Tab-separated table of C-alpha atoms and ligand atoms in Angstrom:
chain	number	residue	atom	x	y	z
L	1	UNK	CA	26.116	55.208	40.946
L	2	UNK	CA	24.085	54.592	44.011
L	3	UNK	CA	22.958	57.633	45.698
L	4	UNK	CA	22.120	56.088	49.155
L	5	UNK	CA	24.223	53.162	50.503
L	6	UNK	CA	22.130	50.235	51.748
L	7	UNK	CA	22.087	50.157	55.569
L	8	UNK	CA	21.753	47.620	58.266
L	9	UNK	CA	18.645	48.116	60.077
L	10	UNK	CA	20.147	48.088	63.494
L	11	UNK	CA	22.459	46.512	65.955
L	12	UNK	CA	20.966	43.051	65.752
L	13	UNK	CA	20.676	43.140	61.977
L	14	UNK	CA	24.521	44.070	61.868
L	15	UNK	CA	25.647	41.450	64.348
L	16	UNK	CA	23.590	38.735	62.441
L	17	UNK	CA	24.806	39.606	59.184
L	18	UNK	CA	28.413	39.639	60.093
L	19	UNK	CA	27.875	36.440	62.158
L	20	UNK	CA	26.254	34.769	59.008
L	21	UNK	CA	29.374	35.547	57.028
L	22	UNK	CA	31.810	34.656	59.750
L	23	UNK	CA	30.124	31.255	60.825
L	24	UNK	CA	30.663	28.957	57.983
L	25	UNK	CA	32.804	25.972	56.781
L	26	UNK	CA	35.607	27.636	58.473
L	27	UNK	CA	34.120	26.902	61.961
L	28	UNK	CA	32.738	23.478	61.443
L	29	UNK	CA	35.137	22.020	58.791
L	30	UNK	CA	38.544	23.900	59.043
L	31	UNK	CA	38.878	24.630	62.725
L	32	UNK	CA	38.509	21.090	64.055
L	33	UNK	CA	41.114	19.776	61.583
L	34	UNK	CA	43.479	22.435	62.293
L	35	UNK	CA	43.023	22.132	66.027
L	36	UNK	CA	43.552	18.243	65.728
L	37	UNK	CA	46.594	18.749	63.453
L	38	UNK	CA	48.322	21.538	65.175
L	39	UNK	CA	48.398	20.671	68.769
L	40	UNK	CA	44.912	20.434	70.300
L	41	UNK	CA	44.693	22.558	73.466
L	42	UNK	CA	47.803	24.591	72.525
L	43	UNK	CA	46.284	25.354	69.183
L	44	UNK	CA	42.959	26.404	71.059
L	45	UNK	CA	44.795	28.515	73.643
L	46	UNK	CA	47.074	30.420	70.898
L	47	UNK	CA	43.847	30.867	68.831
L	48	UNK	CA	41.930	32.333	71.636
L	49	UNK	CA	44.838	34.876	72.685
L	50	UNK	CA	45.206	35.898	68.877
L	51	UNK	CA	41.511	36.418	68.546
L	52	UNK	CA	41.147	38.708	71.609
L	53	UNK	CA	44.069	40.825	70.816
L	54	UNK	CA	44.972	40.810	67.270
L	55	UNK	CA	41.652	39.611	65.741
L	56	UNK	CA	39.887	42.375	67.702
L	57	UNK	CA	42.182	45.097	66.745
L	58	UNK	CA	41.846	44.147	63.035
L	59	UNK	CA	37.990	43.891	63.116
L	60	UNK	CA	37.590	47.202	64.763
L	61	UNK	CA	40.061	48.717	62.230
L	62	UNK	CA	38.391	47.441	59.081
L	63	UNK	CA	35.040	48.245	60.427
L	64	UNK	CA	35.808	51.893	61.542
L	65	UNK	CA	37.608	52.415	58.076
L	66	UNK	CA	34.727	51.237	56.172
L	67	UNK	CA	32.114	53.299	58.352
L	68	UNK	CA	34.500	56.382	58.269
L	69	UNK	CA	34.816	56.264	54.323
L	70	UNK	CA	31.604	54.670	53.469
L	71	UNK	CA	33.427	52.403	51.007
L	72	UNK	CA	34.442	48.979	50.318
L	73	UNK	CA	38.205	48.190	50.534
L	74	UNK	CA	39.448	49.607	47.248
L	75	UNK	CA	37.490	52.973	47.720
L	76	UNK	CA	38.535	53.159	51.351
L	77	UNK	CA	42.114	52.937	50.451
L	78	UNK	CA	41.730	55.392	47.683
L	79	UNK	CA	39.774	57.903	49.942
L	80	UNK	CA	43.220	58.572	51.737
L	81	UNK	CA	45.608	58.671	48.594
L	82	UNK	CA	45.971	57.580	44.922
L	83	UNK	CA	49.612	56.179	45.301
L	84	UNK	CA	50.464	52.558	44.145
L	85	UNK	CA	50.500	51.534	47.713
L	86	UNK	CA	46.868	52.503	48.073
L	87	UNK	CA	45.930	50.731	45.088
L	88	UNK	CA	47.841	47.634	46.127
L	89	UNK	CA	46.173	47.720	49.615
L	90	UNK	CA	42.610	48.017	48.377
L	91	UNK	CA	42.924	45.364	45.685
L	92	UNK	CA	44.724	42.732	47.735
L	93	UNK	CA	41.925	42.854	50.156
L	94	UNK	CA	39.404	42.741	47.289
L	95	UNK	CA	41.104	39.793	45.380
L	96	UNK	CA	41.284	37.377	48.260
L	97	UNK	CA	37.697	36.366	48.326
L	98	UNK	CA	37.691	35.874	44.490
L	99	UNK	CA	40.413	33.165	45.379
L	100	UNK	CA	38.617	31.713	48.215
L	101	UNK	CA	35.171	31.249	46.853
L	102	UNK	CA	35.983	28.735	44.296
L	103	UNK	CA	37.639	26.238	46.626
L	104	UNK	CA	35.081	27.026	49.324
L	105	UNK	CA	32.584	25.907	46.908
L	106	UNK	CA	34.341	22.602	46.303
L	107	UNK	CA	33.872	21.899	50.009
L	108	UNK	CA	30.419	23.040	49.897
L	109	UNK	CA	29.783	20.515	47.097
L	110	UNK	CA	31.185	17.562	49.628
L	111	UNK	CA	28.621	18.951	52.149
L	112	UNK	CA	25.926	18.769	49.424
L	113	UNK	CA	26.876	15.205	48.368
L	114	UNK	CA	26.852	13.999	52.154
L	115	UNK	CA	23.475	15.485	52.613
L	116	UNK	CA	22.208	13.654	49.412
L	117	UNK	CA	23.553	10.307	50.610
L	118	UNK	CA	21.956	10.735	54.061
L	119	UNK	CA	18.689	11.609	52.317
L	120	UNK	CA	19.028	8.284	50.581
L	121	UNK	CA	19.630	6.634	53.812
L	122	UNK	CA	23.136	5.633	53.151
L	123	UNK	CA	24.335	6.044	56.659
L	124	UNK	CA	26.308	2.980	56.897
L	125	UNK	CA	28.111	3.340	53.643
L	126	UNK	CA	29.138	6.821	54.503
L	127	UNK	CA	30.711	5.748	57.807
L	128	UNK	CA	33.045	3.373	55.802
L	129	UNK	CA	36.846	4.299	55.944
L	130	UNK	CA	37.375	4.608	52.149
L	131	UNK	CA	34.077	6.319	51.381
L	132	UNK	CA	35.478	9.670	51.317
L	133	UNK	CA	38.590	8.920	49.269
L	134	UNK	CA	36.384	6.860	46.929
L	135	UNK	CA	34.213	9.862	46.373
L	136	UNK	CA	37.043	12.498	45.858
L	137	UNK	CA	38.917	10.236	43.364
L	138	UNK	CA	35.921	10.307	41.042
L	139	UNK	CA	36.413	13.360	38.740
L	140	UNK	CA	32.811	13.291	37.486
L	141	UNK	CA	31.447	13.265	41.111
L	142	UNK	CA	33.564	16.013	42.385
L	143	UNK	CA	32.824	18.195	39.430
L	144	UNK	CA	29.213	17.518	39.608
L	145	UNK	CA	28.785	18.347	43.315
L	146	UNK	CA	30.934	21.353	43.028
L	147	UNK	CA	28.838	22.768	40.135
L	148	UNK	CA	25.556	22.079	41.904
L	149	UNK	CA	26.680	24.112	44.904
L	150	UNK	CA	28.095	26.714	42.674
L	151	UNK	CA	24.691	26.972	40.952
L	152	UNK	CA	23.002	27.499	44.286
L	153	UNK	CA	25.189	30.362	45.032
L	154	UNK	CA	24.804	32.153	41.907
L	155	UNK	CA	21.006	31.376	41.878
L	156	UNK	CA	20.904	33.484	45.174
L	157	UNK	CA	23.064	36.178	43.787
L	158	UNK	CA	20.940	36.426	40.760
L	159	UNK	CA	17.775	36.424	42.520
L	160	UNK	CA	19.175	39.094	44.967
L	161	UNK	CA	17.005	37.364	47.683
L	162	UNK	CA	19.465	38.861	50.293
L	163	UNK	CA	16.518	39.655	52.588
L	164	UNK	CA	15.526	36.120	52.406
L	165	UNK	CA	18.747	34.815	53.285
L	166	UNK	CA	18.802	37.127	56.445
L	167	UNK	CA	15.496	35.775	57.429
L	168	UNK	CA	16.467	32.238	57.140
L	169	UNK	CA	19.627	32.811	59.019
L	170	UNK	CA	17.806	33.750	61.908
L	171	UNK	CA	16.033	30.347	62.199
L	172	UNK	CA	19.009	28.135	60.941
L	173	UNK	CA	21.599	29.565	63.050
L	174	UNK	CA	20.029	28.944	66.375
L	175	UNK	CA	19.194	25.531	65.042
L	176	UNK	CA	22.788	24.827	64.173
L	177	UNK	CA	23.763	25.675	67.704
L	178	UNK	CA	21.315	23.203	69.375
L	179	UNK	CA	22.028	20.538	66.915
L	180	UNK	CA	25.689	21.043	67.463
L	181	UNK	CA	25.347	20.800	71.310
L	182	UNK	CA	23.433	17.622	70.971
L	183	UNK	CA	25.981	15.987	68.645
L	184	UNK	CA	28.826	17.271	70.875
L	185	UNK	CA	27.467	15.815	74.074
L	186	UNK	CA	26.918	12.449	72.175
L	187	UNK	CA	30.561	12.572	70.799
L	188	UNK	CA	32.282	13.399	74.016
L	189	UNK	CA	30.300	10.740	75.979
L	190	UNK	CA	31.479	7.812	73.666
L	191	UNK	CA	33.838	5.328	75.164
L	192	UNK	CA	37.563	6.628	74.787
L	193	UNK	CA	36.407	10.124	73.811
L	194	UNK	CA	37.615	11.698	77.036
L	195	UNK	CA	41.201	11.551	75.821
L	196	UNK	CA	40.139	13.610	72.979
L	197	UNK	CA	38.390	16.137	75.030
L	198	UNK	CA	41.569	16.539	77.065
L	199	UNK	CA	43.765	16.759	73.948
L	200	UNK	CA	41.406	19.490	72.626
L	201	UNK	CA	40.752	21.506	75.678
L	202	UNK	CA	44.021	21.305	77.792
L	203	UNK	CA	47.127	22.953	76.414
L	204	UNK	CA	50.306	21.093	76.395
L	205	UNK	CA	53.558	22.664	75.669
L	206	UNK	CA	54.925	19.702	73.874
L	207	UNK	CA	52.381	20.128	71.361
L	208	UNK	CA	53.655	23.656	70.461
L	209	UNK	CA	55.400	24.441	67.395
L	210	UNK	CA	55.829	27.719	65.284
L	211	UNK	CA	53.279	26.241	62.789
L	212	UNK	CA	50.732	26.332	65.606
L	213	UNK	CA	50.868	30.041	65.604
L	214	UNK	CA	51.020	30.285	61.836
L	215	UNK	CA	47.910	27.910	61.479
L	216	UNK	CA	46.001	29.712	64.280
L	217	UNK	CA	46.651	32.989	62.595
L	218	UNK	CA	45.454	32.010	59.288
L	219	UNK	CA	42.489	30.415	60.897
L	220	UNK	CA	41.508	33.526	62.737
L	221	UNK	CA	41.479	35.441	59.710
L	222	UNK	CA	39.580	33.044	57.804
L	223	UNK	CA	36.990	32.323	60.513
L	224	UNK	CA	36.360	35.945	61.412
L	225	UNK	CA	36.345	37.035	57.762
L	226	UNK	CA	39.294	39.329	58.309
L	227	UNK	CA	41.712	40.627	55.876
L	228	UNK	CA	39.402	39.999	52.827
L	229	UNK	CA	37.802	43.252	52.573
L	230	UNK	CA	34.417	42.026	53.817
L	231	UNK	CA	34.423	43.993	56.975
L	232	UNK	CA	35.159	47.331	55.278
L	233	UNK	CA	32.062	46.757	53.120
L	234	UNK	CA	29.875	45.715	56.260
L	235	UNK	CA	31.291	48.711	58.093
L	236	UNK	CA	30.258	51.116	55.283
L	237	UNK	CA	26.705	49.624	55.775
L	238	UNK	CA	26.730	50.406	59.428
L	239	UNK	CA	24.743	53.347	60.924
L	240	UNK	CA	26.959	55.493	62.967
L	241	UNK	CA	25.065	54.854	66.238
L	242	UNK	CA	26.017	51.160	66.509
L	243	UNK	CA	28.624	50.311	68.987
L	244	UNK	CA	31.697	48.822	67.126
L	245	UNK	CA	33.240	47.550	70.207
L	246	UNK	CA	30.239	45.688	71.496
L	247	UNK	CA	29.365	44.314	68.164
L	248	UNK	CA	32.759	43.114	67.602
L	249	UNK	CA	32.646	41.289	70.947
L	250	UNK	CA	29.603	39.504	70.128
L	251	UNK	CA	30.546	38.490	66.739
L	252	UNK	CA	33.870	37.023	68.282
L	253	UNK	CA	31.761	35.133	70.891
L	254	UNK	CA	29.427	33.609	68.515
L	255	UNK	CA	31.973	32.602	65.905
L	256	UNK	CA	34.434	31.040	68.513
L	257	UNK	CA	31.448	29.333	70.431
L	258	UNK	CA	30.625	27.481	67.186
L	259	UNK	CA	34.099	26.598	66.287
L	260	UNK	CA	34.670	25.032	69.907
L	261	UNK	CA	31.387	23.133	69.596
L	262	UNK	CA	32.497	21.722	66.243
L	263	UNK	CA	35.865	20.852	67.881
L	264	UNK	CA	34.096	18.977	70.491
L	265	UNK	CA	32.040	16.994	67.989
L	266	UNK	CA	34.886	16.045	65.742
L	267	UNK	CA	38.087	15.537	67.895
L	268	UNK	CA	36.545	13.309	70.838
L	269	UNK	CA	35.074	11.331	68.043
L	270	UNK	CA	38.448	10.828	66.389
L	271	UNK	CA	39.816	9.314	69.518
L	272	UNK	CA	36.756	7.121	70.317
L	273	UNK	CA	36.545	5.608	66.685
L	274	UNK	CA	40.347	5.340	65.997
L	275	UNK	CA	41.382	4.114	69.502
L	276	UNK	CA	43.550	7.025	70.022
L	277	UNK	CA	45.589	6.568	66.801
L	278	UNK	CA	47.728	9.753	66.424
L	279	UNK	CA	47.738	9.432	62.809
L	280	UNK	CA	44.005	10.016	62.595
L	281	UNK	CA	44.293	13.375	63.869
L	282	UNK	CA	46.537	14.436	60.986
L	283	UNK	CA	43.701	13.508	58.309
L	284	UNK	CA	43.140	17.267	57.451
L	285	UNK	CA	40.598	18.578	55.279
L	286	UNK	CA	38.679	15.193	55.213
L	287	UNK	CA	38.316	14.901	58.903
L	288	UNK	CA	34.835	16.152	59.090
L	289	UNK	CA	33.725	13.815	56.345
L	290	UNK	CA	35.312	10.757	57.713
L	291	UNK	CA	34.701	11.280	61.466
L	292	UNK	CA	31.355	12.414	61.888
L	293	UNK	CA	29.781	9.790	59.559
L	294	UNK	CA	30.995	7.270	62.138
L	295	UNK	CA	29.433	9.062	64.816
L	296	UNK	CA	26.065	9.270	62.960
L	297	UNK	CA	26.221	5.717	62.013
L	298	UNK	CA	26.540	4.644	65.617
L	299	UNK	CA	23.751	6.723	66.782
L	300	UNK	CA	20.204	5.591	67.091
L	301	UNK	CA	18.733	8.226	65.023
L	302	UNK	CA	21.801	8.505	62.709
L	303	UNK	CA	20.058	9.157	59.426
L	304	UNK	CA	17.978	11.941	60.945
L	305	UNK	CA	20.911	13.467	62.727
L	306	UNK	CA	23.019	13.236	59.445
L	307	UNK	CA	20.460	14.944	57.334
L	308	UNK	CA	19.805	17.642	59.917
L	309	UNK	CA	23.569	18.217	60.535
L	310	UNK	CA	24.672	18.573	56.811
L	311	UNK	CA	21.495	20.522	55.972
L	312	UNK	CA	22.633	23.113	58.653
L	313	UNK	CA	26.353	22.957	57.524
L	314	UNK	CA	25.135	23.509	54.049
L	315	UNK	CA	23.286	26.401	55.183
L	316	UNK	CA	26.138	28.080	56.957
L	317	UNK	CA	28.388	27.388	53.972
L	318	UNK	CA	25.871	28.893	51.559
L	319	UNK	CA	25.410	32.142	53.618
L	320	UNK	CA	29.257	32.539	53.751
L	321	UNK	CA	29.729	31.555	50.070
L	322	UNK	CA	27.137	34.122	49.058
L	323	UNK	CA	28.734	36.942	51.182
L	324	UNK	CA	32.129	36.012	49.601
L	325	UNK	CA	30.521	36.176	46.182
L	326	UNK	CA	28.616	39.513	46.913
L	327	UNK	CA	31.778	41.157	47.838
L	328	UNK	CA	33.536	39.778	44.552
L	329	UNK	CA	30.800	41.107	42.503
L	330	UNK	CA	30.330	44.489	44.018
L	331	UNK	CA	34.077	44.926	43.638
L	332	UNK	CA	33.972	44.586	39.882
L	333	UNK	CA	30.607	46.903	39.819
L	334	UNK	CA	32.368	49.559	41.930
L	335	UNK	CA	35.775	49.421	40.346
L	336	UNK	CA	34.995	48.817	36.540
L	337	UNK	CA	31.613	50.319	36.186
L	338	UNK	CA	30.437	46.943	34.526
L	339	UNK	CA	26.759	46.022	35.006
L	340	UNK	CA	26.069	43.621	37.820
L	341	UNK	CA	25.156	40.922	35.288
L	342	UNK	CA	28.498	41.267	33.527
L	343	UNK	CA	30.482	41.356	36.855
L	344	UNK	CA	28.581	38.090	38.093
L	345	UNK	CA	29.531	36.547	34.492
L	346	UNK	CA	33.174	37.115	35.182
L	347	UNK	CA	32.919	35.554	38.568
L	348	UNK	CA	31.147	32.476	36.953
L	349	UNK	CA	34.213	32.018	34.806
L	350	UNK	CA	36.568	32.520	37.699
L	351	UNK	CA	34.490	30.017	39.767
L	352	UNK	CA	34.360	27.330	37.280
L	353	UNK	CA	37.957	27.451	36.218
L	354	UNK	CA	39.554	27.781	39.765
L	355	UNK	CA	36.887	25.479	41.443
L	356	UNK	CA	37.336	22.806	38.802
L	357	UNK	CA	40.933	22.913	39.258
L	358	UNK	CA	40.654	22.334	42.855
L	359	UNK	CA	37.985	19.686	42.587
L	360	UNK	CA	39.944	17.630	39.935
L	361	UNK	CA	43.217	18.058	41.829
L	362	UNK	CA	42.093	15.114	43.830
L	363	UNK	CA	41.746	12.874	40.827
L	364	UNK	CA	42.775	13.557	37.127
L	365	UNK	CA	45.007	16.530	38.182
L	366	UNK	CA	46.215	14.728	41.132
L	367	UNK	CA	49.803	14.731	39.644
L	368	UNK	CA	49.709	18.571	39.975
L	369	UNK	CA	51.671	19.540	43.174
L	370	UNK	CA	52.308	23.064	44.000
L	371	UNK	CA	55.044	23.287	46.622
L	372	UNK	CA	54.067	19.815	47.455
L	373	UNK	CA	50.518	20.803	48.051
L	374	UNK	CA	47.225	19.749	46.080
L	375	UNK	CA	45.570	22.442	44.173
L	376	UNK	CA	42.957	22.974	46.863
L	377	UNK	CA	45.389	23.004	49.749
L	378	UNK	CA	47.486	25.404	47.664
L	379	UNK	CA	44.690	28.095	47.328
L	380	UNK	CA	43.819	27.412	50.909
L	381	UNK	CA	47.454	28.210	51.840
L	382	UNK	CA	48.068	31.018	49.294
L	383	UNK	CA	45.238	33.102	50.718
L	384	UNK	CA	45.273	32.326	54.308
L	385	UNK	CA	49.088	32.248	55.070
L	386	UNK	CA	50.429	34.360	52.316
L	387	UNK	CA	47.951	37.105	51.242
L	388	UNK	CA	45.829	37.470	54.291
L	389	UNK	CA	48.984	38.622	56.265
L	390	UNK	CA	49.815	41.056	53.491
L	391	UNK	CA	46.393	42.553	53.292
L	392	UNK	CA	46.240	42.862	57.123
L	393	UNK	CA	49.743	44.444	56.855
L	394	UNK	CA	48.375	47.041	54.351
L	395	UNK	CA	45.526	47.923	56.644
L	396	UNK	CA	47.942	48.403	59.491
L	397	UNK	CA	50.255	50.581	57.464
L	398	UNK	CA	47.163	52.657	56.287
L	399	UNK	CA	46.223	53.303	59.836
L	400	UNK	CA	49.562	53.945	61.297
L	401	UNK	CA	50.894	55.985	58.426
L	402	UNK	CA	48.064	57.745	56.890
L	403	UNK	CA	44.923	57.794	58.738
L	404	UNK	CA	46.300	57.881	62.389
L	405	UNK	CA	45.214	55.979	65.503
L	406	UNK	CA	43.480	59.033	66.904
L	407	UNK	CA	41.224	59.194	63.803
L	408	UNK	CA	40.043	55.633	64.219
L	409	UNK	CA	39.493	56.226	67.966
L	410	UNK	CA	37.408	59.236	67.031
L	411	UNK	CA	35.301	57.032	64.661
L	412	UNK	CA	34.984	54.212	67.264
L	413	UNK	CA	34.038	56.791	69.944
L	414	UNK	CA	31.068	58.087	68.087
L	415	UNK	CA	29.073	55.321	69.420
L	416	UNK	CA	31.266	53.433	71.820
L	417	UNK	CA	33.255	54.159	75.034
L	418	UNK	CA	36.314	52.402	73.408
L	419	UNK	CA	37.451	50.949	76.768
L	420	UNK	CA	40.051	48.856	75.099
L	421	UNK	CA	41.584	51.670	73.465
L	422	UNK	CA	45.140	51.218	74.793
L	423	UNK	CA	45.100	47.624	73.980
L	424	UNK	CA	44.081	48.414	70.388
L	425	UNK	CA	46.724	50.886	70.159
L	426	UNK	CA	49.339	48.551	71.455
L	427	UNK	CA	48.286	45.859	69.221
L	428	UNK	CA	48.221	48.055	66.043
L	429	UNK	CA	51.706	49.739	66.746
L	430	UNK	CA	53.750	46.916	67.805
L	431	UNK	CA	52.156	43.313	67.979
L	432	UNK	CA	50.410	43.443	64.535
L	433	UNK	CA	53.198	44.569	62.118
L	434	UNK	CA	55.790	42.550	63.773
L	435	UNK	CA	53.730	39.371	64.077
L	436	UNK	CA	52.469	39.575	60.576
L	437	UNK	CA	55.914	39.999	59.013
L	438	UNK	CA	57.076	37.122	61.021
L	439	UNK	CA	54.234	34.944	59.946
L	440	UNK	CA	54.471	35.868	56.368
L	441	UNK	CA	58.198	35.064	56.219
L	442	UNK	CA	57.733	31.804	57.906
L	443	UNK	CA	55.019	30.645	55.849
L	444	UNK	CA	56.952	31.443	52.710
L	445	UNK	CA	60.268	29.883	54.209
L	446	UNK	CA	58.285	26.814	55.204
L	447	UNK	CA	56.781	26.361	51.806
L	448	UNK	CA	60.119	26.718	50.094
L	449	UNK	CA	61.576	24.150	52.426
L	450	UNK	CA	64.013	26.551	54.024
L	451	UNK	CA	62.607	25.750	57.434
L	452	UNK	CA	60.334	22.879	58.744
L	453	UNK	CA	57.722	23.717	61.084
C	1	PFF	N1	34.411	33.135	57.801
C	1	PFF	C1	33.880	32.101	56.815
C	1	PFF	C2	34.142	30.783	57.436
C	1	PFF	O1	34.470	30.668	58.555
C	1	PFF	O2	33.539	29.818	56.796
C	1	PFF	C3	34.554	32.324	55.505
C	1	PFF	C4	34.215	33.466	54.867
C	1	PFF	C5	32.872	33.755	54.474
C	1	PFF	C6	35.161	34.370	54.597
C	1	PFF	C7	32.608	35.055	53.874
C	1	PFF	C8	34.759	35.716	54.187
C	1	PFF	C9	33.652	35.913	53.727
C	1	PFF	F1	33.385	37.134	53.283
C-alpha cells in the first residue's frame, strides 16, 4: 500500500499530463476521418457544442470525484457505497482502457510502419492508392508492426520512465503544433482544396444525421479521455489548490485545437487529391494513411516532412498508449493486490490476444464480421458508442443520487470560483442522463439494424 499518493507538481504539470494523455491518435487520426464521414462542418459544430457543455461537465465531475476521494475509479465508486451498482460503475470505467489499448496499438503500429518507410525514402510508394490496403492485407506485416509498437509501450511501462516521458512531451507537443500548422497551410493552399476547407468549417444542415451526434459524442469521450477512468486517476493526483475549471478549459482548448488542425491537414487534401469525389470522404480509419502521404509526395521536402510528421504522431500515440496502459496496470495493482509485474504480465496477454485479433481482422481473420464490422472497428464501436455512454451514466448516477451536486461544487470551489456552476448543474441533471440514454439506445439499435442512421 502506498502511504503517499504521487502528485503533480503544479498546474502546468497537471495540464500537460492530461493534455499528453488527451492528445493522441484520437485527434490526428480519428477526428478527421469522422468529420469527413459524418457531415464536415455539421460534425464540427455538434462536436464543439457537446465539448463545451457535456464534455466540460463530465471532465469536471470525474476530476472532482478523483480529487475528493483520492482514488482511481473503482475505489472512488466504492468510497460511496459497496453495492453492486457501485462496483459496476467503477469497473466499467476501469475496463474500457483495457479494450482500447490493444487496437490503439494496432494503429500505433501503422504509424511506426509509415515512419520506417519514410526513413527509407519511400515517399512515392507510400502515396500510391493501393499501398495502404496492400500493407493491411499482409498478416505478417500487420502483426509485426503492432507487436513493435506494443514492445515500445511495455518497455516504457517497465522502465517506469514516466518523468522522461513528461519531459519529452514538453518538447514534442509544441513541435507537433508547429508542424501541424505548416502542413495544414500547405494542404489548404493546394488547388481544389478550398472546397474541403468549406466542407470542414461551414455547417450544412443537409449533412446532419442522428449519426453525426452519436459519432461526435463518442469522439468527444475518446479524445478528451472521458469515461474511461483516467480523469478520476489524474484528479486523485491533483493538489487541492489547482483550479479545476481553468485547467479543464485549457485541456479542452489544446485538445480541440490539435483536432481542428488535423482536420485542416487531412480534409482539404482529400478534396485536392480526389477532385472532390465524395466517396473518398468515406474512407474511414485509413484516411490519414492514404491522404497525407499524397500531400507529402507532392511537397518539395516530402521525405523530411513525412519523417517528422509520423515521428510526432508516433510520439503523441505513445504517450497516450502509455497512459492507457498505466491506468490498466494500476487498476490490477489496486484491486487485486497483484504485484506490478504480474499486473503488467496480465496486460501483455490481453494486449497480444486482442491486438492480434484486430490486426489480423484485416487479412486472415477478414471473414470475421461482428455486426457487419471488422474486429478493430467493432472494438472501437463497442468502447466508444456503447460502454462509454454507460460509464458516463454511472458517473452521473453517482453524482446525482449519492454524492450530490452541492458536494461536487464544494470540491471545485476549494480552488475555483466555479462560474459555470449553473450550466454544470443543468447539464448533469437534465442533458447528460437523457442524452446518454438516447445515444446508447440508438447506437445499439443501429448496430442491430433496427434503425439506419
Ligand atoms: N485521448 C486519447 C486520444 O485522443 O488519442 C486516447 C486516450 C489516451 C484515451 C489515454 C484515454 C487515455 F487514457
